[in-house]
Amino acid sequence: MQLYFSPMACSMATRISFYEAGANADFVAVDPKTKRTADGADFRAINPMGLVPTLRTDDGDVLTENAAILQYVADRFPDAALAPKQGLERTRLQQWLNFIGTELHKVVFAPLLSSTANEGAKQFALESAKARLDIVEQHLANREFLLDRFTVADAYLVTVLGWSIVTPVDLKLWPSLARYVARLAERPSVKRALAEERALYTKAR
Ligand SMILES: N[C@@H](CCC(=O)N[C@@H](CS)C(=O)NCC(=O)O)C(=O)O
């Protein structure tokens, strides 16, 4: 399998999931500005949106979208138990994946991290943060993970919340979230992914 990624981007959730599963994958870095891989190939020929994560499966199929890719990885390596197999719990996982992807990633963090979003867009994003982070704060107040064990949704959430340090979102206002991020940062899969991607991010700048 090949994971197209950019350092410290949302694609890190898939890297974390691979490490959780003890699975092998080729990690192909994409320059978010030029949309080229290290060997100069045009990433848009693989994903016309030019967005990471993009996954090429062992059968050669190309998958896009965090929520889909993360569930694919979870299903591909069932022994790692990174997603409930079926029923309400699977739906609950999808609920969180969609919440993280649409309400946190795209509404709150994408505009705050964007170099082209104007002040109005950034202000709207910041104002939107409270209601959304309050929901996760309340949910995690007495829980270690989003579901009853670590899942791909946690891999996505810890990745997205980690971006807060380079935005005006101050996680100290959401103590359960701050503790969650600190706790998961010590988890071997997350620790390894963070160390590797931080080094790549710094090198690329
Ligand atoms: N809806 C997509 C969004 C993916 C996305 O926004 N990826 C970002 C990195 S976190 C990206 O590739 N940005 C590059 C760009 O916007 O050109 C998904 O869930 O996979």
Tab-separated table of C-alpha atoms and ligand atoms in Angstrom:
chain	number	residue	atom	x	y	z
A	1	MET	CA	0.000	0.000	0.000
A	2	GLN	CA	1.098	3.526	-0.652
A	3	LEU	CA	0.030	6.445	1.495
A	4	TYR	CA	0.393	9.864	-0.095
A	5	PHE	CA	0.929	12.276	2.768
A	6	SER	CA	2.244	15.701	3.699
A	7	PRO	CA	4.106	16.093	6.997
A	8	MET	CA	1.870	17.070	9.944
A	9	ALA	CA	-1.251	17.056	7.744
A	10	CYS	CA	-4.396	15.030	8.413
A	11	SER	CA	-2.777	12.100	6.598
A	12	MET	CA	-0.832	11.502	9.825
A	13	ALA	CA	-3.965	9.795	11.170
A	14	THR	CA	-3.508	7.044	8.607
A	15	ARG	CA	0.193	6.729	9.438
A	16	ILE	CA	-0.748	6.343	13.125
A	17	SER	CA	-3.285	3.666	12.162
A	18	PHE	CA	-0.660	1.754	10.167
A	19	TYR	CA	1.688	1.860	13.160
A	20	GLU	CA	-1.117	0.698	15.466
A	21	ALA	CA	-1.680	-2.261	13.140
A	22	GLY	CA	2.037	-2.985	12.813
A	23	ALA	CA	1.457	-2.799	9.057
A	24	ASN	CA	3.819	-1.926	6.260
A	25	ALA	CA	3.140	0.879	3.831
A	26	ASP	CA	5.145	3.088	1.495
A	27	PHE	CA	4.871	6.690	2.583
A	28	VAL	CA	5.038	9.009	-0.408
A	29	ALA	CA	5.516	12.672	0.505
A	30	VAL	CA	3.537	15.278	-1.431
A	31	ASP	CA	4.600	18.917	-1.482
A	32	PRO	CA	1.338	20.730	-0.642
A	33	LYS	CA	2.380	23.795	-2.671
A	34	THR	CA	3.676	22.217	-5.885
A	35	LYS	CA	1.477	19.073	-5.660
A	36	ARG	CA	4.467	17.007	-6.657
A	37	THR	CA	6.041	13.985	-5.028
A	38	ALA	CA	9.767	13.835	-4.276
A	39	ASP	CA	10.486	12.251	-7.672
A	40	GLY	CA	8.690	15.139	-9.415
A	41	ALA	CA	5.542	13.195	-10.303
A	42	ASP	CA	2.300	15.182	-10.590
A	43	PHE	CA	0.168	14.171	-7.591
A	44	ARG	CA	-2.958	15.597	-9.272
A	45	ALA	CA	-2.723	12.773	-11.787
A	46	ILE	CA	-3.455	10.452	-8.850
A	47	ASN	CA	-5.906	12.640	-6.931
A	48	PRO	CA	-7.267	15.545	-8.999
A	49	MET	CA	-8.127	17.408	-5.776
A	50	GLY	CA	-4.465	17.289	-4.805
A	51	LEU	CA	-5.424	16.397	-1.239
A	52	VAL	CA	-3.798	14.037	1.223
A	53	PRO	CA	-4.428	11.433	2.461
A	54	THR	CA	-4.667	9.412	-0.716
A	55	LEU	CA	-4.169	5.674	-0.468
A	56	ARG	CA	-3.248	3.244	-3.204
A	57	THR	CA	-4.267	-0.230	-2.075
A	58	ASP	CA	-2.314	-3.389	-2.800
A	59	ASP	CA	-4.807	-4.024	-5.619
A	60	GLY	CA	-4.046	-0.637	-7.159
A	61	ASP	CA	-7.308	1.066	-6.203
A	62	VAL	CA	-7.002	4.719	-5.249
A	63	LEU	CA	-8.950	5.861	-2.177
A	64	THR	CA	-9.464	9.394	-0.922
A	65	GLU	CA	-11.080	11.005	2.151
A	66	ASN	CA	-9.895	10.464	5.715
A	67	ALA	CA	-13.103	8.823	6.913
A	68	ALA	CA	-13.013	6.237	4.116
A	69	ILE	CA	-9.281	5.561	4.193
A	70	LEU	CA	-9.169	5.160	7.963
A	71	GLN	CA	-12.016	2.635	7.912
A	72	TYR	CA	-10.364	0.801	5.031
A	73	VAL	CA	-7.127	0.476	7.023
A	74	ALA	CA	-9.053	-0.653	10.110
A	75	ASP	CA	-10.889	-3.322	8.092
A	76	ARG	CA	-7.750	-4.407	6.268
A	77	PHE	CA	-5.982	-5.163	9.575
A	78	PRO	CA	-8.803	-6.503	11.779
A	79	ASP	CA	-6.478	-7.921	14.445
A	80	ALA	CA	-5.589	-4.376	15.496
A	81	ALA	CA	-9.267	-3.732	16.367
A	82	LEU	CA	-9.108	-0.130	15.159
A	83	ALA	CA	-12.847	0.015	14.377
A	84	PRO	CA	-15.978	-1.771	15.587
A	85	LYS	CA	-16.940	-4.304	12.939
A	86	GLN	CA	-20.640	-3.493	12.626
A	87	GLY	CA	-23.820	-2.265	14.245
A	88	LEU	CA	-24.402	0.838	16.299
A	89	GLU	CA	-20.778	1.045	17.430
A	90	ARG	CA	-19.612	1.158	13.800
A	91	THR	CA	-22.131	3.916	13.140
A	92	ARG	CA	-20.828	5.718	16.229
A	93	LEU	CA	-17.314	5.531	14.814
A	94	GLN	CA	-18.571	7.005	11.539
A	95	GLN	CA	-20.359	9.726	13.473
A	96	TRP	CA	-17.058	10.777	15.071
A	97	LEU	CA	-15.053	10.491	11.858
A	98	ASN	CA	-17.540	12.753	10.118
A	99	PHE	CA	-17.691	15.187	13.033
A	100	ILE	CA	-13.909	15.465	13.139
A	101	GLY	CA	-13.658	15.798	9.361
A	102	THR	CA	-16.423	18.311	8.784
A	103	GLU	CA	-16.942	20.225	12.024
A	104	LEU	CA	-13.400	20.332	13.425
A	105	HIS	CA	-11.018	19.843	10.503
A	106	LYS	CA	-12.831	21.836	7.830
A	107	VAL	CA	-14.889	24.379	9.794
A	108	VAL	CA	-12.409	25.244	12.554
A	109	PHE	CA	-8.854	24.307	11.666
A	110	ALA	CA	-8.661	24.552	7.856
A	111	PRO	CA	-9.390	28.317	7.782
A	112	LEU	CA	-7.160	29.002	10.810
A	113	LEU	CA	-4.240	27.186	9.167
A	114	SER	CA	-4.836	28.616	5.703
A	115	SER	CA	-2.422	31.194	4.322
A	116	THR	CA	-5.117	32.526	1.990
A	117	ALA	CA	-8.238	32.641	4.225
A	118	ASN	CA	-9.060	36.265	5.067
A	119	GLU	CA	-9.598	37.667	8.570
A	120	GLY	CA	-13.375	37.211	8.311
A	121	ALA	CA	-12.964	33.522	7.545
A	122	LYS	CA	-10.500	33.089	10.406
A	123	GLN	CA	-12.796	34.935	12.809
A	124	PHE	CA	-15.734	32.741	11.780
A	125	ALA	CA	-13.604	29.628	12.333
A	126	LEU	CA	-12.518	30.775	15.780
A	127	GLU	CA	-16.078	31.626	16.778
A	128	SER	CA	-17.184	28.188	15.563
A	129	ALA	CA	-14.580	26.423	17.677
A	130	LYS	CA	-16.265	26.745	21.079
A	131	ALA	CA	-19.508	24.841	20.422
A	132	ARG	CA	-17.669	22.095	18.566
A	133	LEU	CA	-14.822	21.622	21.046
A	134	ASP	CA	-17.289	21.783	23.960
A	135	ILE	CA	-19.019	18.692	22.555
A	136	VAL	CA	-15.808	16.669	22.436
A	137	GLU	CA	-14.681	18.063	25.804
A	138	GLN	CA	-17.887	16.846	27.427
A	139	HIS	CA	-17.646	13.468	25.720
A	140	LEU	CA	-14.037	12.896	26.801
A	141	ALA	CA	-14.464	14.181	30.366
A	142	ASN	CA	-14.752	10.631	31.707
A	143	ARG	CA	-13.391	8.645	28.813
A	144	GLU	CA	-9.936	7.722	27.612
A	145	PHE	CA	-10.965	7.395	23.952
A	146	LEU	CA	-13.886	8.423	21.718
A	147	LEU	CA	-15.254	4.860	21.816
A	148	ASP	CA	-14.453	2.228	24.428
A	149	ARG	CA	-10.944	1.638	23.046
A	150	PHE	CA	-8.475	3.357	20.721
A	151	THR	CA	-9.863	3.548	17.182
A	152	VAL	CA	-9.011	5.283	13.923
A	153	ALA	CA	-11.232	8.154	15.095
A	154	ASP	CA	-8.751	8.819	17.912
A	155	ALA	CA	-5.924	8.783	15.362
A	156	TYR	CA	-7.782	11.490	13.436
A	157	LEU	CA	-8.803	13.523	16.503
A	158	VAL	CA	-5.326	13.656	18.040
A	159	THR	CA	-3.930	14.749	14.666
A	160	VAL	CA	-6.453	17.568	14.250
A	161	LEU	CA	-6.281	18.802	17.868
A	162	GLY	CA	-2.488	18.805	17.612
A	163	TRP	CA	-2.759	21.662	15.117
A	164	SER	CA	-4.143	23.924	17.851
A	165	ILE	CA	-0.621	24.906	18.955
A	166	VAL	CA	-0.113	26.864	15.739
A	167	THR	CA	-3.562	28.491	15.880
A	168	PRO	CA	-5.303	30.801	18.378
A	169	VAL	CA	-7.312	27.799	19.675
A	170	ASP	CA	-6.079	27.443	23.247
A	171	LEU	CA	-6.698	23.896	24.444
A	172	LYS	CA	-6.191	25.014	28.059
A	173	LEU	CA	-9.836	26.148	27.827
A	174	TRP	CA	-10.792	22.493	27.179
A	175	PRO	CA	-8.846	20.606	29.891
A	176	SER	CA	-10.126	17.142	28.957
A	177	LEU	CA	-8.987	17.709	25.370
A	178	ALA	CA	-5.606	18.994	26.525
A	179	ARG	CA	-5.178	15.876	28.693
A	180	TYR	CA	-6.345	13.624	25.842
A	181	VAL	CA	-3.774	15.085	23.447
A	182	ALA	CA	-0.986	14.847	26.039
A	183	ARG	CA	-1.949	11.240	26.865
A	184	LEU	CA	-2.168	10.101	23.258
A	185	ALA	CA	1.101	11.834	22.387
A	186	GLU	CA	2.744	9.229	24.640
A	187	ARG	CA	1.109	6.311	22.849
A	188	PRO	CA	3.862	4.572	20.846
A	189	SER	CA	2.105	4.815	17.448
A	190	VAL	CA	1.331	8.507	17.910
A	191	LYS	CA	4.721	9.304	19.413
A	192	ARG	CA	6.513	7.672	16.493
A	193	ALA	CA	4.329	9.336	13.851
A	194	LEU	CA	4.727	12.748	15.486
A	195	ALA	CA	8.509	12.435	15.753
A	196	GLU	CA	8.867	11.328	12.144
A	197	GLU	CA	6.473	13.866	10.671
A	198	ARG	CA	7.811	16.790	12.751
A	199	ALA	CA	11.301	16.015	11.454
A	200	LEU	CA	10.047	15.876	7.848
A	201	TYR	CA	8.040	19.080	8.325
A	202	THR	CA	11.048	20.949	9.694
A	203	LYS	CA	13.289	19.644	6.910
A	204	ALA	CA	10.822	20.729	4.213
A	205	ARG	CA	10.655	24.355	5.448
B	1	LIG	N1	-12.044	15.955	2.699
B	1	LIG	C1	-10.666	15.571	2.697
B	1	LIG	C2	-9.810	16.737	3.156
B	1	LIG	C3	-8.338	16.426	3.117
B	1	LIG	C4	-7.500	17.684	3.343
B	1	LIG	O1	-8.012	18.767	3.584
B	1	LIG	N2	-6.186	17.497	3.274
B	1	LIG	C5	-5.290	18.620	3.436
B	1	LIG	C6	-4.202	18.318	4.448
B	1	LIG	S1	-4.870	18.200	6.110
B	1	LIG	C7	-4.606	18.919	2.124
B	1	LIG	O2	-4.245	18.019	1.402
B	1	LIG	N3	-4.416	20.196	1.840
B	1	LIG	C8	-3.734	20.640	0.655
B	1	LIG	C9	-4.530	21.668	-0.098
B	1	LIG	O3	-5.547	22.147	0.398
B	1	LIG	O4	-4.109	22.012	-1.213
B	1	LIG	C10	-10.433	14.352	3.582
B	1	LIG	O5	-11.136	14.200	4.579
B	1	LIG	O6	-9.545	13.544	3.296
